[in-house]
Amino acid sequence: MSSEEQEKGYKSGLIRSLNPKGFNLERYTYMLHRITGVILALYLIAHIFEIYHVGLAVLNNNPQIWYSTLAELSSLGILEQIGLWIVAGSALYHGANGLRLILNEVFGMLLGKPVLPEYPYSPTSLSRPQKAAVYIITAVVVALWIWAGLYLLAGLGVI
Amino acid sequence: MKIRIRRFDGSKSWWQDYEVEAKERDTVLDILLKIRERQDHTLAFRHSCQMGSCGSCGMVINGKPSLACQTRVLELKTELIRVEPLYNFPVLRDLVVDLTGFVGKHRAVKPWMIRRNPEELEDASSEFVVTPQQNMSFVQFDYCIMCGLCDAACPTMALDPLFLGPQALAQAYRYVADPRDEGLDDRLEVLDDAHGVWRCHFAGSCSYVCPKGVDPAKAIQFLKKDILKRRLFRSKKESSSPATLPKVEKVPDNAPHPPPFDYKFEEVSQA
């Protein structure tokens, strides 16, 4: 059969990759890890752009640019602050989940040992230690993210 | 009950509904066979053993890659069952996917025993001994039936068609973990590659859908650990080569055949 007669890579692509529906808990952590990674990458680009202005100020010996950047950063609008809150949440989640992945991938931890498969099969790599790590990370990240939100609201004078 | 099947005839694809009467113990494969026998003989799908051993009837049932012969329709607890070909595979026709690339990736990781001295395989002076404890380090990954469900569930496969995939990587680890094998360095070219083991980000879906309890995600993480260790420390794996085992005297080719075992049957007294 020629390649034209094949339906190539059925249901492949970004949406298929990020859609965790019908799969395991770790698939949701995978999705969040990817999305938070993209948010952090976009933030990093914006941050470098911001720092670039300060660098110009130093190079040109022009403190005015430095002062104006500081003034801009100290008077962020509500949408910009919400954006920073999302970036903070992304950094918290990406970092904490990244630590779990390092334990898995570099040290082979939380995976259990190779076993003789016995029906009904239950993969040890997705069993209790792994789930516990996911729940603990999620709880800690959510708690810190809420705290960051309250800090933000206090800064805005709402509470 | 209603079953909705994704059809493909080589040029266009569409969803087709069938009304089927299902019995209590019917599997999705039973239903597909009924449809092909009584309603639509053009429906194409693979199947063989009908007992979860051959891995031929892999397909996506209600969004989850599953073996049709091991999925009972009543256990799905839905009025409408959606059946699709395996995700991330080129479709040839209806539910039949092209496994050429899948098998090629399996072959690329050299899923066979590699020894530094290949002559040992031809002219071994003694057994390649594996203790039961050593056997447990890889036997789980030996249960793979190559059904392709893990590759269909893998989110990285959905983005990178060149990724080796959980099936091939788990089989690579099966041999890397084997104390008789000395071929990790030979496999590094494909495993430690941009489309190799590091593309796995541990979503765990491969292990979640595996119908034989192989747990490919675990094998892949262990493989990463081994490769990292090899790259960082260049440690040579200790082998259980025959040189460390007691030598067994070779029987010369012209030696007379040993006498046949003298079977002595005890006469059974007729009661």
Coordinates of C-alpha atoms in Angstrom, one line a residue:
Chain A
M1 CA 0.0 0.0 0.0
S2 CA 1.4 3.4 -1.0
S3 CA 1.9 6.1 1.6
E4 CA -0.8 8.2 0.0
E5 CA -3.3 5.4 0.9
Q6 CA -2.4 5.5 4.6
E7 CA -4.0 7.8 7.2
K8 CA -0.8 9.0 8.7
G9 CA -0.3 9.2 12.4
Y10 CA -3.9 8.9 13.4
K11 CA -4.8 11.3 16.2
S12 CA -1.3 12.5 16.7
G13 CA -0.2 16.0 17.5
L14 CA -0.2 18.6 20.3
I15 CA -3.8 18.2 21.3
R16 CA -3.6 14.4 21.5
S17 CA -0.4 14.7 23.5
L18 CA -1.8 17.1 26.0
N19 CA -5.2 15.5 26.4
P20 CA -5.1 13.4 29.5
K21 CA -8.8 12.3 29.4
G22 CA -9.2 8.6 30.1
F23 CA -5.7 8.1 31.3
N24 CA -3.8 7.9 34.6
L25 CA -3.1 10.6 37.2
E26 CA 0.5 10.9 36.1
R27 CA -0.7 11.9 32.6
Y28 CA -2.3 15.0 34.2
T29 CA 1.0 15.9 35.9
Y30 CA 2.7 15.4 32.5
M31 CA 0.2 17.9 30.9
L32 CA 0.7 20.5 33.7
H33 CA 4.5 20.1 33.6
R34 CA 4.5 20.9 29.8
I35 CA 2.1 23.8 30.1
T36 CA 3.9 25.4 33.1
G37 CA 7.2 24.9 31.2
V38 CA 5.9 26.9 28.3
I39 CA 4.6 29.6 30.6
L40 CA 8.1 29.8 32.3
A41 CA 9.8 29.9 28.9
L42 CA 7.6 32.8 27.7
Y43 CA 8.2 34.6 31.0
L44 CA 11.9 34.1 30.7
I45 CA 11.9 35.7 27.2
A46 CA 9.9 38.7 28.6
H47 CA 12.2 38.9 31.6
I48 CA 15.3 38.9 29.4
F49 CA 13.7 41.7 27.4
E50 CA 13.2 43.7 30.6
I51 CA 16.8 43.1 31.8
Y52 CA 18.0 44.1 28.3
H53 CA 16.7 47.7 29.0
V54 CA 18.6 47.8 32.4
G55 CA 21.7 46.5 30.6
L56 CA 21.4 49.4 28.2
A57 CA 21.1 51.8 31.1
V58 CA 24.4 50.4 32.5
L59 CA 26.2 50.5 29.2
N60 CA 25.1 54.1 28.4
N61 CA 25.6 55.2 32.0
N62 CA 22.0 56.4 32.0
P63 CA 20.5 55.9 35.5
Q64 CA 17.2 57.4 34.2
I65 CA 16.4 54.2 32.4
W66 CA 17.1 52.2 35.6
Y67 CA 14.8 54.5 37.7
S68 CA 12.0 54.4 35.1
T69 CA 12.2 50.5 35.0
L70 CA 12.0 50.4 38.8
A71 CA 9.0 52.8 38.8
E72 CA 7.3 50.6 36.2
L73 CA 7.9 47.4 38.2
S74 CA 6.6 49.0 41.4
S75 CA 3.3 50.1 39.9
L76 CA 2.1 47.0 38.1
G77 CA -1.5 46.8 37.0
I78 CA -3.9 44.2 38.3
L79 CA -3.6 42.1 35.1
E80 CA 0.2 42.2 35.3
Q81 CA 0.1 41.1 38.9
I82 CA -2.2 38.2 38.1
G83 CA 0.2 37.3 35.3
L84 CA 3.1 37.2 37.8
W85 CA 0.9 35.1 40.1
I86 CA 0.4 32.6 37.3
V87 CA 4.2 32.6 36.7
A88 CA 4.8 32.0 40.4
G89 CA 2.4 29.0 40.3
S90 CA 4.0 27.7 37.2
A91 CA 7.5 27.9 38.8
L92 CA 6.3 26.2 42.0
Y93 CA 4.6 23.4 40.1
H94 CA 7.3 22.9 37.5
G95 CA 10.1 22.9 40.2
A96 CA 8.3 20.6 42.6
N97 CA 7.2 18.1 39.9
G98 CA 10.7 18.3 38.4
L99 CA 12.1 17.1 41.7
R100 CA 9.8 14.1 41.5
L101 CA 10.9 13.4 38.0
I102 CA 14.5 13.6 39.0
L103 CA 13.9 11.0 41.7
N104 CA 12.2 8.8 39.1
E105 CA 14.6 9.2 36.2
V106 CA 18.0 9.8 37.7
F107 CA 17.7 7.7 40.9
G108 CA 15.0 5.2 39.9
M109 CA 13.0 5.9 43.0
L110 CA 9.2 5.7 43.6
L111 CA 9.0 3.1 40.9
G112 CA 9.1 -0.2 42.8
K113 CA 11.2 -3.2 41.8
P114 CA 10.7 -5.4 38.8
V115 CA 8.1 -8.0 39.7
L116 CA 6.6 -11.0 38.2
P117 CA 3.3 -9.8 36.6
E118 CA 0.3 -11.3 38.2
Y119 CA -3.3 -10.7 37.1
P120 CA -4.9 -8.3 37.7
Y121 CA -1.9 -6.3 36.7
S122 CA -1.0 -3.1 38.6
P123 CA 2.1 -1.3 37.5
T124 CA 4.3 -0.5 40.5
S125 CA 5.7 2.6 38.8
L126 CA 2.2 4.1 39.2
S127 CA 1.4 2.7 42.6
R128 CA 1.2 4.2 46.1
P129 CA 4.6 5.9 46.5
Q130 CA 4.3 7.6 43.1
K131 CA 0.7 8.7 43.8
A132 CA 1.7 9.9 47.3
A133 CA 4.4 12.0 45.8
V134 CA 2.0 13.5 43.3
Y135 CA -0.6 14.3 46.0
I136 CA 2.0 15.8 48.4
I137 CA 3.5 18.0 45.6
T138 CA 0.1 19.1 44.5
A139 CA -0.9 20.0 48.1
V140 CA 2.3 21.9 48.8
V141 CA 2.1 23.8 45.5
V142 CA -1.5 24.7 45.9
A143 CA -0.9 25.9 49.5
L144 CA 2.1 28.1 48.5
W145 CA 0.2 29.4 45.4
I146 CA -2.8 30.4 47.6
W147 CA -0.3 32.1 50.0
A148 CA 1.2 33.9 47.0
G149 CA -2.3 35.0 45.9
L150 CA -3.1 36.4 49.4
Y151 CA 0.3 38.2 49.4
L152 CA -0.7 39.7 46.1
L153 CA -4.1 40.8 47.3
A154 CA -2.6 42.3 50.5
G155 CA -0.2 44.3 48.3
L156 CA -3.1 45.6 46.3
G157 CA -4.8 46.6 49.5
V158 CA -7.8 44.3 48.9
I159 CA -7.3 42.4 52.2
Chain B
M1 CA -26.4 -1.6 22.1
K2 CA -24.7 0.8 19.7
I3 CA -21.1 0.6 18.5
R4 CA -19.5 3.5 16.6
I5 CA -16.5 2.5 14.5
R6 CA -13.9 4.7 12.9
R7 CA -13.7 3.5 9.3
F8 CA -11.0 4.3 6.6
D9 CA -11.0 3.0 3.1
G10 CA -7.7 4.3 1.9
S11 CA -8.8 7.8 0.9
K12 CA -11.5 9.0 3.3
S13 CA -12.4 8.3 6.9
W14 CA -15.8 8.4 8.7
W15 CA -17.7 7.1 11.7
Q16 CA -20.2 4.3 11.2
D17 CA -22.8 3.2 13.7
Y18 CA -24.0 -0.4 14.2
E19 CA -26.7 -1.8 16.4
V20 CA -25.7 -5.1 17.9
E21 CA -27.2 -7.4 20.5
A22 CA -24.6 -8.1 23.2
K23 CA -24.6 -11.0 25.6
E24 CA -23.3 -10.8 29.1
R25 CA -19.8 -12.2 28.4
D26 CA -19.3 -10.7 24.9
T27 CA -16.1 -8.9 24.3
V28 CA -15.6 -6.0 21.9
L29 CA -13.9 -8.5 19.6
D30 CA -17.0 -10.8 19.7
I31 CA -19.1 -7.8 18.7
L32 CA -16.8 -6.9 15.8
L33 CA -16.9 -10.5 14.6
K34 CA -20.7 -10.5 14.8
I35 CA -20.8 -7.2 12.8
R36 CA -18.5 -8.7 10.1
E37 CA -20.4 -11.9 9.9
R38 CA -23.9 -10.6 9.9
Q39 CA -24.0 -6.9 9.0
D40 CA -20.9 -5.6 7.2
H41 CA -18.3 -7.9 5.7
T42 CA -16.1 -5.0 4.6
L43 CA -15.1 -4.1 8.2
A44 CA -11.4 -4.8 8.6
F45 CA -9.6 -5.5 11.9
R46 CA -6.9 -7.8 13.1
H47 CA -7.4 -10.7 15.6
S48 CA -5.9 -14.1 16.2
C49 CA -5.7 -15.9 19.6
Q50 CA -8.8 -14.2 21.2
M51 CA -7.3 -14.7 24.6
G52 CA -4.9 -11.8 25.1
S53 CA -1.7 -13.6 24.1
C54 CA -1.0 -12.5 20.6
G55 CA -1.6 -8.8 20.8
S56 CA -3.2 -8.6 17.4
C57 CA -6.5 -6.9 18.3
G58 CA -5.1 -3.7 19.8
M59 CA -7.5 -0.8 19.2
V60 CA -8.8 2.3 21.0
I61 CA -12.0 1.5 22.9
N62 CA -13.8 4.5 24.4
G63 CA -10.7 6.5 24.3
K64 CA -8.4 4.0 25.9
P65 CA -6.0 1.7 24.0
S66 CA -7.1 -1.8 24.8
L67 CA -7.1 -5.4 23.5
A68 CA -10.6 -6.0 22.0
C69 CA -10.5 -9.6 23.1
Q70 CA -10.0 -8.7 26.7
T71 CA -12.6 -5.9 26.9
R72 CA -16.1 -7.0 27.9
V73 CA -18.7 -4.7 26.5
L74 CA -20.9 -4.7 29.7
E75 CA -17.9 -3.7 31.8
L76 CA -17.5 -0.6 29.8
K77 CA -20.9 0.5 31.2
T78 CA -21.8 2.8 28.3
E79 CA -24.6 2.6 25.8
L80 CA -22.4 3.7 23.0
I81 CA -19.0 2.1 22.4
R82 CA -16.5 4.1 20.3
V83 CA -13.9 2.0 18.6
E84 CA -10.9 3.6 16.8
P85 CA -7.6 2.4 15.3
L86 CA -4.6 2.8 17.5
Y87 CA -3.5 6.4 18.0
N88 CA 0.0 7.5 16.7
F89 CA 0.0 4.7 14.0
P90 CA -0.6 5.1 10.3
V91 CA -3.9 3.5 9.4
L92 CA -4.1 1.1 6.5
R93 CA -7.8 0.3 6.6
D94 CA -10.6 0.7 9.3
L95 CA -9.0 -0.6 12.5
V96 CA -5.9 -2.1 10.9
V97 CA -2.7 0.0 11.5
D98 CA 0.7 -0.2 9.8
L99 CA 3.2 -1.8 12.3
T100 CA 6.2 -1.5 10.0
G101 CA 7.7 1.4 11.9
F102 CA 6.8 -0.1 15.2
V103 CA 8.7 -3.4 14.4
G104 CA 11.6 -1.4 12.9
K105 CA 12.0 0.5 16.2
H106 CA 11.9 -2.7 18.1
R107 CA 14.7 -4.1 15.9
A108 CA 16.7 -0.9 16.2
V109 CA 17.3 -1.4 19.9
K110 CA 18.9 -4.8 19.2
P111 CA 16.6 -7.0 21.2
W112 CA 18.9 -9.9 21.5
M113 CA 21.8 -11.1 23.6
I114 CA 25.0 -9.3 22.8
R115 CA 28.4 -10.6 24.1
R116 CA 31.7 -8.9 23.8
N117 CA 33.1 -12.2 22.6
P118 CA 30.7 -13.4 20.0
E119 CA 32.5 -16.8 19.7
E120 CA 31.0 -17.6 23.1
L121 CA 27.6 -17.9 21.6
E122 CA 28.8 -20.4 19.0
D123 CA 31.2 -22.3 21.2
A124 CA 30.2 -21.9 24.8
S125 CA 32.3 -23.8 27.3
S126 CA 29.5 -23.8 29.9
E127 CA 26.0 -22.4 30.6
F128 CA 25.3 -18.7 30.8
V129 CA 24.0 -18.9 34.4
V130 CA 21.2 -16.6 35.6
T131 CA 20.1 -16.9 39.2
P132 CA 16.4 -16.6 40.1
Q133 CA 17.2 -13.2 41.7
Q134 CA 18.9 -12.0 38.6
N135 CA 16.0 -13.3 36.5
M136 CA 13.6 -11.2 38.5
S137 CA 15.4 -8.0 37.4
F138 CA 14.2 -8.4 33.8
V139 CA 11.5 -11.1 33.5
Q140 CA 8.7 -8.6 33.9
F141 CA 9.7 -6.9 30.7
D142 CA 9.9 -10.2 28.9
Y143 CA 6.1 -10.5 29.0
C144 CA 5.7 -8.0 26.1
I145 CA 3.4 -9.2 23.4
M146 CA 4.1 -6.3 21.0
C147 CA 0.4 -5.2 20.8
G148 CA 1.4 -1.5 20.4
L149 CA -1.0 -0.2 23.1
C150 CA 1.8 1.5 24.9
D151 CA 2.9 3.4 21.8
A152 CA -0.7 4.4 21.1
A153 CA -1.1 5.8 24.7
C154 CA 2.3 7.6 24.7
P155 CA 2.0 11.5 24.5
T156 CA 5.5 11.8 23.2
M157 CA 4.7 9.5 20.3
A158 CA 1.9 11.9 19.4
L159 CA 4.5 14.7 19.0
D160 CA 7.6 12.9 17.7
P161 CA 7.0 10.0 15.3
L162 CA 10.7 9.2 15.3
F163 CA 10.7 8.6 19.1
L164 CA 11.6 5.0 19.8
G165 CA 8.5 4.5 22.0
P166 CA 7.8 2.7 25.2
Q167 CA 7.7 -0.8 23.6
A168 CA 11.2 -0.6 22.0
L169 CA 12.7 1.1 25.0
A170 CA 11.3 -1.4 27.5
Q171 CA 12.7 -4.2 25.4
A172 CA 16.0 -2.5 25.3
Y173 CA 16.1 -2.5 29.1
R174 CA 15.0 -6.1 29.2
Y175 CA 18.4 -7.0 27.6
V176 CA 20.4 -4.3 29.4
A177 CA 19.2 -5.6 32.7
D178 CA 20.1 -9.2 31.7
P179 CA 23.3 -10.2 33.4
R180 CA 24.3 -12.2 30.4
D181 CA 24.1 -9.2 28.1
E182 CA 27.0 -6.9 27.5
G183 CA 25.5 -4.7 24.7
L184 CA 24.6 -1.4 26.4
D185 CA 27.4 0.4 24.6
D186 CA 26.2 -1.1 21.3
R187 CA 22.7 0.2 21.9
L188 CA 23.7 3.7 23.1
E189 CA 23.7 5.0 19.6
V190 CA 19.9 4.7 19.3
L191 CA 19.0 4.9 23.0
D192 CA 21.0 8.0 23.9
D193 CA 19.7 10.0 20.9
A194 CA 17.5 13.0 20.4
H195 CA 14.6 10.5 19.7
G196 CA 15.7 8.0 22.2
V197 CA 15.2 7.5 25.9
W198 CA 15.4 11.1 27.0
R199 CA 12.2 12.0 25.0
C200 CA 10.2 10.1 27.6
H201 CA 8.8 12.5 30.2
F202 CA 7.2 9.8 32.3
A203 CA 3.5 10.3 31.7
G204 CA 3.1 6.6 32.7
S205 CA 0.2 6.0 30.2
C206 CA 2.2 3.1 28.6
S207 CA 2.1 1.2 31.9
Y208 CA -1.5 2.2 32.5
V209 CA -2.7 0.6 29.3
C210 CA -0.3 -2.4 29.1
P211 CA -2.4 -5.6 29.1
K212 CA 0.4 -7.8 30.3
G213 CA 1.7 -5.9 33.3
V214 CA 5.0 -5.2 31.6
D215 CA 5.3 -1.6 33.1
P216 CA 7.3 0.0 30.3
A217 CA 7.5 3.3 32.2
K218 CA 9.5 1.6 34.9
A219 CA 11.8 0.0 32.5
I220 CA 12.4 3.3 30.7
Q221 CA 13.3 5.2 34.0
F222 CA 15.7 2.4 34.9
L223 CA 17.2 2.6 31.4
K224 CA 17.8 6.3 31.9
K225 CA 19.5 5.6 35.2
D226 CA 21.8 3.0 33.6
I227 CA 22.7 5.2 30.6
L228 CA 23.4 8.2 32.9
K229 CA 25.6 6.0 35.1
R230 CA 27.4 4.7 32.0
R231 CA 27.9 8.2 30.5
L232 CA 29.1 9.6 33.8
F233 CA 31.3 6.9 35.2
R234 CA 31.9 4.7 32.1
S235 CA 31.5 1.7 34.4
K236 CA 31.7 -1.7 32.8
K237 CA 28.9 -4.0 33.7
E238 CA 30.1 -7.1 35.5
S239 CA 29.3 -10.0 33.4
S240 CA 28.6 -13.6 34.3
S241 CA 30.8 -14.7 31.5
P242 CA 31.6 -18.4 31.3
A243 CA 35.2 -17.6 32.2
T244 CA 34.1 -17.1 35.8
L245 CA 32.2 -20.4 35.8
P246 CA 33.7 -23.9 36.3
K247 CA 34.8 -25.3 33.0
V248 CA 33.0 -28.2 31.6
E249 CA 35.0 -30.7 29.6
K250 CA 34.0 -30.7 25.9
V251 CA 33.0 -34.0 24.4
P252 CA 35.2 -34.7 21.3
D253 CA 33.3 -35.0 18.1
N254 CA 34.5 -38.6 17.5
A255 CA 33.5 -39.8 21.0
P256 CA 31.2 -42.8 21.1
H257 CA 27.6 -42.0 21.8
P258 CA 26.7 -42.6 25.4
P259 CA 24.6 -45.7 26.0
P260 CA 20.9 -45.0 25.9
F261 CA 19.2 -44.6 29.3
D262 CA 18.2 -48.0 30.5
Y263 CA 14.5 -47.7 31.1
K264 CA 13.2 -50.2 33.5
F265 CA 9.5 -50.3 33.7
E266 CA 8.1 -51.8 36.8
E267 CA 5.4 -54.3 36.0
V268 CA 2.1 -53.2 37.2
S269 CA 0.3 -56.0 38.8
Q270 CA -3.3 -56.4 37.5
A271 CA -5.6 -56.3 40.4

